[in-house]
PDB file of C-alpha atoms in Angstrom:
ATOM      1  CA  MET O   1      -9.324  36.865 -31.206  1.00 56.00           C
ATOM      2  CA  LYS O   2      -9.923  34.809 -28.093  1.00 63.00           C
ATOM      3  CA  CYS O   3      -7.113  33.877 -25.814  1.00 58.00           C
ATOM      4  CA  THR O   4      -7.462  30.244 -24.794  1.00 59.00           C
ATOM      5  CA  ARG O   5      -5.470  28.425 -22.214  1.00 59.00           C
ATOM      6  CA  ASN O   6      -4.384  24.858 -22.245  1.00 58.00           C
ATOM      7  CA  VAL O   7      -6.122  23.255 -19.277  1.00 59.00           C
ATOM      8  CA  ASN O   8      -3.610  20.433 -18.958  1.00 64.00           C
ATOM      9  CA  THR O   9      -0.524  22.457 -18.214  1.00 73.00           C
ATOM     10  CA  PRO O  10       2.295  20.549 -16.530  1.00 72.00           C
ATOM     11  CA  LEU O  11       1.798  22.479 -13.301  1.00 73.00           C
ATOM     12  CA  LYS O  12      -1.895  21.572 -13.062  1.00 79.00           C
ATOM     13  CA  SER O  13      -1.152  17.987 -13.983  1.00 83.00           C
ATOM     14  CA  ASN O  14       1.546  17.712 -11.309  1.00 89.00           C
ATOM     15  CA  LEU O  15      -0.659  19.397  -8.731  1.00 91.00           C
ATOM     16  CA  ARG O  16      -3.493  17.008  -9.545  1.00 92.00           C
ATOM     17  CA  SER O  17      -1.139  14.044  -9.151  1.00 93.00           C
ATOM     18  CA  VAL O  18       0.148  15.283  -5.791  1.00 95.00           C
ATOM     19  CA  VAL O  19      -3.399  15.825  -4.538  1.00 95.00           C
ATOM     20  CA  LEU O  20      -4.538  12.367  -5.665  1.00 96.00           C
ATOM     21  CA  ILE O  21      -1.486  10.650  -4.168  1.00 96.00           C
ATOM     22  CA  SER O  22      -2.025  12.465  -0.869  1.00 96.00           C
ATOM     23  CA  LEU O  23      -5.743  11.737  -0.911  1.00 97.00           C
ATOM     24  CA  PHE O  24      -5.216   8.018  -1.403  1.00 97.00           C
ATOM     25  CA  SER O  25      -2.592   7.970   1.350  1.00 97.00           C
ATOM     26  CA  ALA O  26      -5.296   9.363   3.607  1.00 97.00           C
ATOM     27  CA  VAL O  27      -7.763   6.751   2.328  1.00 97.00           C
ATOM     28  CA  ILE O  28      -5.297   3.985   3.204  1.00 96.00           C
ATOM     29  CA  ALA O  29      -4.803   5.513   6.655  1.00 95.00           C
ATOM     30  CA  VAL O  30      -8.550   5.650   7.311  1.00 95.00           C
ATOM     31  CA  CYS O  31      -8.999   2.097   6.021  1.00 95.00           C
ATOM     32  CA  SER O  32      -6.265   0.851   8.350  1.00 92.00           C
ATOM     33  CA  LEU O  33      -8.196   2.141  11.354  1.00 90.00           C
ATOM     34  CA  ILE O  34     -11.164  -0.095  10.503  1.00 91.00           C
ATOM     35  CA  CYS O  35      -9.878  -3.124  12.374  1.00 84.00           C
ATOM     36  CA  ILE O  36     -11.052  -6.519  13.588  1.00 83.00           C
ATOM     37  CA  PRO O  37      -8.500  -7.553  16.228  1.00 78.00           C
ATOM     38  CA  PHE O  38      -6.750 -10.898  15.789  1.00 77.00           C
ATOM     39  CA  THR O  39      -3.120 -11.910  16.231  1.00 70.00           C
ATOM     40  CA  VAL O  40      -2.606 -10.307  12.839  1.00 65.00           C
ATOM     41  CA  PRO O  41      -5.290  -7.604  12.751  1.00 70.00           C
ATOM     42  CA  PHE O  42      -7.771  -7.809   9.901  1.00 83.00           C
ATOM     43  CA  THR O  43      -8.097  -4.326   8.445  1.00 87.00           C
ATOM     44  CA  MET O  44      -9.444  -2.620   5.361  1.00 93.00           C
ATOM     45  CA  GLN O  45      -5.926  -1.317   4.740  1.00 92.00           C
ATOM     46  CA  LEU O  46      -5.328  -3.627   1.802  1.00 93.00           C
ATOM     47  CA  PHE O  47      -8.598  -2.438   0.257  1.00 95.00           C
ATOM     48  CA  GLY O  48      -7.277   1.129   0.351  1.00 96.00           C
ATOM     49  CA  VAL O  49      -3.964   0.047  -1.148  1.00 96.00           C
ATOM     50  CA  PHE O  50      -5.663  -1.819  -3.973  1.00 96.00           C
ATOM     51  CA  CYS O  51      -8.032   1.078  -4.638  1.00 96.00           C
ATOM     52  CA  SER O  52      -5.014   3.314  -5.085  1.00 96.00           C
ATOM     53  CA  PHE O  53      -3.411   0.843  -7.517  1.00 96.00           C
ATOM     54  CA  TYR O  54      -6.619   0.334  -9.468  1.00 95.00           C
ATOM     55  CA  LEU O  55      -7.706   3.966  -9.679  1.00 95.00           C
ATOM     56  CA  LEU O  56      -4.366   5.801  -9.815  1.00 95.00           C
ATOM     57  CA  GLY O  57      -2.296   3.233 -11.650  1.00 92.00           C
ATOM     58  CA  SER O  58       0.732   1.389 -10.413  1.00 90.00           C
ATOM     59  CA  LYS O  59       3.206   4.275 -10.223  1.00 93.00           C
ATOM     60  CA  LYS O  60       1.011   6.837  -8.487  1.00 95.00           C
ATOM     61  CA  GLY O  61      -0.594   4.127  -6.372  1.00 95.00           C
ATOM     62  CA  THR O  62       2.811   2.965  -5.173  1.00 95.00           C
ATOM     63  CA  LEU O  63       3.757   6.568  -4.415  1.00 96.00           C
ATOM     64  CA  SER O  64       0.629   6.905  -2.272  1.00 97.00           C
ATOM     65  CA  VAL O  65       1.618   3.719  -0.415  1.00 96.00           C
ATOM     66  CA  LEU O  66       5.154   5.030   0.109  1.00 96.00           C
ATOM     67  CA  LEU O  67       3.752   8.314   1.427  1.00 97.00           C
ATOM     68  CA  TYR O  68       1.475   6.373   3.790  1.00 97.00           C
ATOM     69  CA  ILE O  69       4.423   4.316   5.060  1.00 96.00           C
ATOM     70  CA  PHE O  70       6.509   7.471   5.511  1.00 97.00           C
ATOM     71  CA  ILE O  71       3.731   9.170   7.475  1.00 96.00           C
ATOM     72  CA  GLY O  72       3.435   6.120   9.715  1.00 95.00           C
ATOM     73  CA  ALA O  73       7.201   5.743  10.133  1.00 95.00           C
ATOM     74  CA  VAL O  74       7.489   9.374  11.208  1.00 96.00           C
ATOM     75  CA  GLY O  75       5.183   8.603  14.093  1.00 92.00           C
ATOM     76  CA  LEU O  76       1.630   9.414  13.129  1.00 93.00           C
ATOM     77  CA  PRO O  77      -0.671   6.575  14.230  1.00 93.00           C
ATOM     78  CA  VAL O  78      -1.894   5.504  10.796  1.00 93.00           C
ATOM     79  CA  PHE O  79      -1.039   1.801  10.920  1.00 91.00           C
ATOM     80  CA  ALA O  80      -3.450  -0.918  12.030  1.00 85.00           C
ATOM     81  CA  GLY O  81      -4.460  -0.697  15.661  1.00 82.00           C
ATOM     82  CA  PHE O  82      -3.780   3.058  15.749  1.00 86.00           C
ATOM     83  CA  ARG O  83      -0.018   2.494  15.836  1.00 89.00           C
ATOM     84  CA  GLY O  84       2.777   4.501  14.324  1.00 91.00           C
ATOM     85  CA  GLY O  85       6.519   4.959  14.454  1.00 92.00           C
ATOM     86  CA  PHE O  86       9.487   3.366  12.765  1.00 91.00           C
ATOM     87  CA  GLY O  87       9.336   0.336  15.067  1.00 89.00           C
ATOM     88  CA  SER O  88       5.917  -0.578  13.681  1.00 89.00           C
ATOM     89  CA  LEU O  89       7.608  -1.567  10.441  1.00 90.00           C
ATOM     90  CA  PHE O  90       9.561  -4.234  12.309  1.00 88.00           C
ATOM     91  CA  ASP O  91       6.863  -5.807  14.473  1.00 86.00           C
ATOM     92  CA  ALA O  92       4.821  -8.875  13.549  1.00 82.00           C
ATOM     93  CA  THR O  93       2.748  -7.110  10.889  1.00 82.00           C
ATOM     94  CA  GLY O  94       5.583  -5.089   9.380  1.00 89.00           C
ATOM     95  CA  GLY O  95       5.947  -7.540   6.515  1.00 91.00           C
ATOM     96  CA  PHE O  96       2.467  -6.693   5.289  1.00 92.00           C
ATOM     97  CA  ILE O  97       3.311  -2.994   5.232  1.00 93.00           C
ATOM     98  CA  THR O  98       6.531  -3.711   3.345  1.00 93.00           C
ATOM     99  CA  GLY O  99       4.595  -6.035   1.061  1.00 95.00           C
ATOM    100  CA  PHE O 100       2.401  -3.143  -0.068  1.00 95.00           C
ATOM    101  CA  VAL O 101       5.336  -1.619  -1.935  1.00 95.00           C
ATOM    102  CA  PHE O 102       6.213  -4.902  -3.621  1.00 96.00           C
ATOM    103  CA  SER O 103       2.532  -5.394  -4.431  1.00 96.00           C
ATOM    104  CA  GLY O 104       2.710  -2.167  -6.403  1.00 94.00           C
ATOM    105  CA  LEU O 105       5.688  -3.508  -8.315  1.00 95.00           C
ATOM    106  CA  ALA O 106       3.865  -6.782  -8.976  1.00 96.00           C
ATOM    107  CA  TYR O 107       0.781  -4.864 -10.107  1.00 95.00           C
ATOM    108  CA  TRP O 108       2.837  -2.792 -12.530  1.00 94.00           C
ATOM    109  CA  LEU O 109       4.674  -5.797 -13.991  1.00 94.00           C
ATOM    110  CA  SER O 110       1.560  -7.913 -14.339  1.00 94.00           C
ATOM    111  CA  THR O 111      -0.517  -5.160 -15.970  1.00 93.00           C
ATOM    112  CA  LYS O 112       2.279  -4.670 -18.486  1.00 92.00           C
ATOM    113  CA  ALA O 113       2.429  -8.400 -19.173  1.00 93.00           C
ATOM    114  CA  LEU O 114      -1.363  -8.754 -19.439  1.00 91.00           C
ATOM    115  CA  LYS O 115      -2.143  -5.501 -21.253  1.00 86.00           C
ATOM    116  CA  ASN O 116      -4.157  -7.232 -23.988  1.00 83.00           C
ATOM    117  CA  ASN O 117      -6.277  -9.158 -21.494  1.00 86.00           C
ATOM    118  CA  LYS O 118      -9.803  -7.941 -20.758  1.00 88.00           C
ATOM    119  CA  TYR O 119      -9.343  -8.543 -17.019  1.00 91.00           C
ATOM    120  CA  SER O 120      -5.710  -7.438 -16.717  1.00 92.00           C
ATOM    121  CA  LYS O 121      -6.304  -5.108 -13.758  1.00 92.00           C
ATOM    122  CA  GLU O 122      -8.273  -7.692 -11.801  1.00 93.00           C
ATOM    123  CA  ILE O 123      -5.751 -10.465 -12.435  1.00 95.00           C
ATOM    124  CA  SER O 124      -2.954  -8.063 -11.510  1.00 95.00           C
ATOM    125  CA  LEU O 125      -4.687  -7.281  -8.209  1.00 95.00           C
ATOM    126  CA  LEU O 126      -4.848 -11.002  -7.418  1.00 96.00           C
ATOM    127  CA  ILE O 127      -1.153 -11.369  -8.199  1.00 96.00           C
ATOM    128  CA  SER O 128      -0.284  -8.378  -6.037  1.00 96.00           C
ATOM    129  CA  LEU O 129      -2.457  -9.793  -3.230  1.00 96.00           C
ATOM    130  CA  LEU O 130      -0.418 -12.979  -3.387  1.00 97.00           C
ATOM    131  CA  VAL O 131       2.824 -10.973  -3.251  1.00 97.00           C
ATOM    132  CA  CYS O 132       1.594  -8.983  -0.256  1.00 95.00           C
ATOM    133  CA  TYR O 133       0.593 -12.146   1.609  1.00 94.00           C
ATOM    134  CA  ILE O 134       3.918 -13.807   0.833  1.00 95.00           C
ATOM    135  CA  PHE O 135       5.768 -10.879   2.389  1.00 94.00           C
ATOM    136  CA  GLY O 136       3.348 -10.509   5.286  1.00 91.00           C
ATOM    137  CA  ALA O 137       2.985 -14.166   6.201  1.00 90.00           C
ATOM    138  CA  GLY O 138       6.676 -14.827   5.652  1.00 90.00           C
ATOM    139  CA  TYR O 139       7.746 -12.018   7.947  1.00 90.00           C
ATOM    140  CA  PHE O 140       5.058 -12.951  10.477  1.00 87.00           C
ATOM    141  CA  ALA O 141       6.308 -16.555  10.564  1.00 87.00           C
ATOM    142  CA  LEU O 142       9.906 -15.380  10.845  1.00 87.00           C
ATOM    143  CA  PHE O 143       8.991 -12.955  13.623  1.00 83.00           C
ATOM    144  CA  TYR O 144       7.168 -15.530  15.718  1.00 81.00           C
ATOM    145  CA  SER O 145       9.538 -18.412  15.056  1.00 80.00           C
ATOM    146  CA  ARG O 146      12.426 -16.206  16.110  1.00 71.00           C
ATOM    147  CA  GLY O 147      10.541 -15.300  19.276  1.00 62.00           C
ATOM    148  CA  GLU O 148       9.817 -18.957  20.066  1.00 55.00           C
ATOM    149  CA  TYR O 149      13.456 -19.782  19.454  1.00 46.00           C
ATOM    150  CA  LEU O 150      14.597 -17.078  21.863  1.00 50.00           C
ATOM    151  CA  LYS O 151      12.125 -18.280  24.511  1.00 55.00           C
ATOM    152  CA  SER O 152      13.573 -21.792  24.349  1.00 43.00           C
ATOM    153  CA  LEU O 153      17.068 -20.505  25.113  1.00 42.00           C
TER     154      LEU O 153
END
């Protein structure tokens, strides 16, 4: 009688999830370093975030984004422009970083709502892009309008 093992034990499944979440956090970090400098830097960061949503799913993808944000908030220079630290979450581009988390929520909700659609993942990515830009542009406008207001005083 042969002794067979179940390959998908919970431990292996959890280990695989942790490795994939960590790997995609690193992918996002590398993508954020590819930067074209503008007032709001144009990076490949959002590409890494959306790859994690698309390939890992909304829950694990959002966990990889949260891990990336945690790594950057601790002080490792993984944000755009080789920046890091907790203060980076509150500068002009901090709304985009915060928007990544809400993009994951939007991706999850829209894939659930569009589950019978052939292009549900692609439409969900467009919706989550809109959510990310609403957070990013809104915070950017608030940041700079507040600065202009303080200069006029």
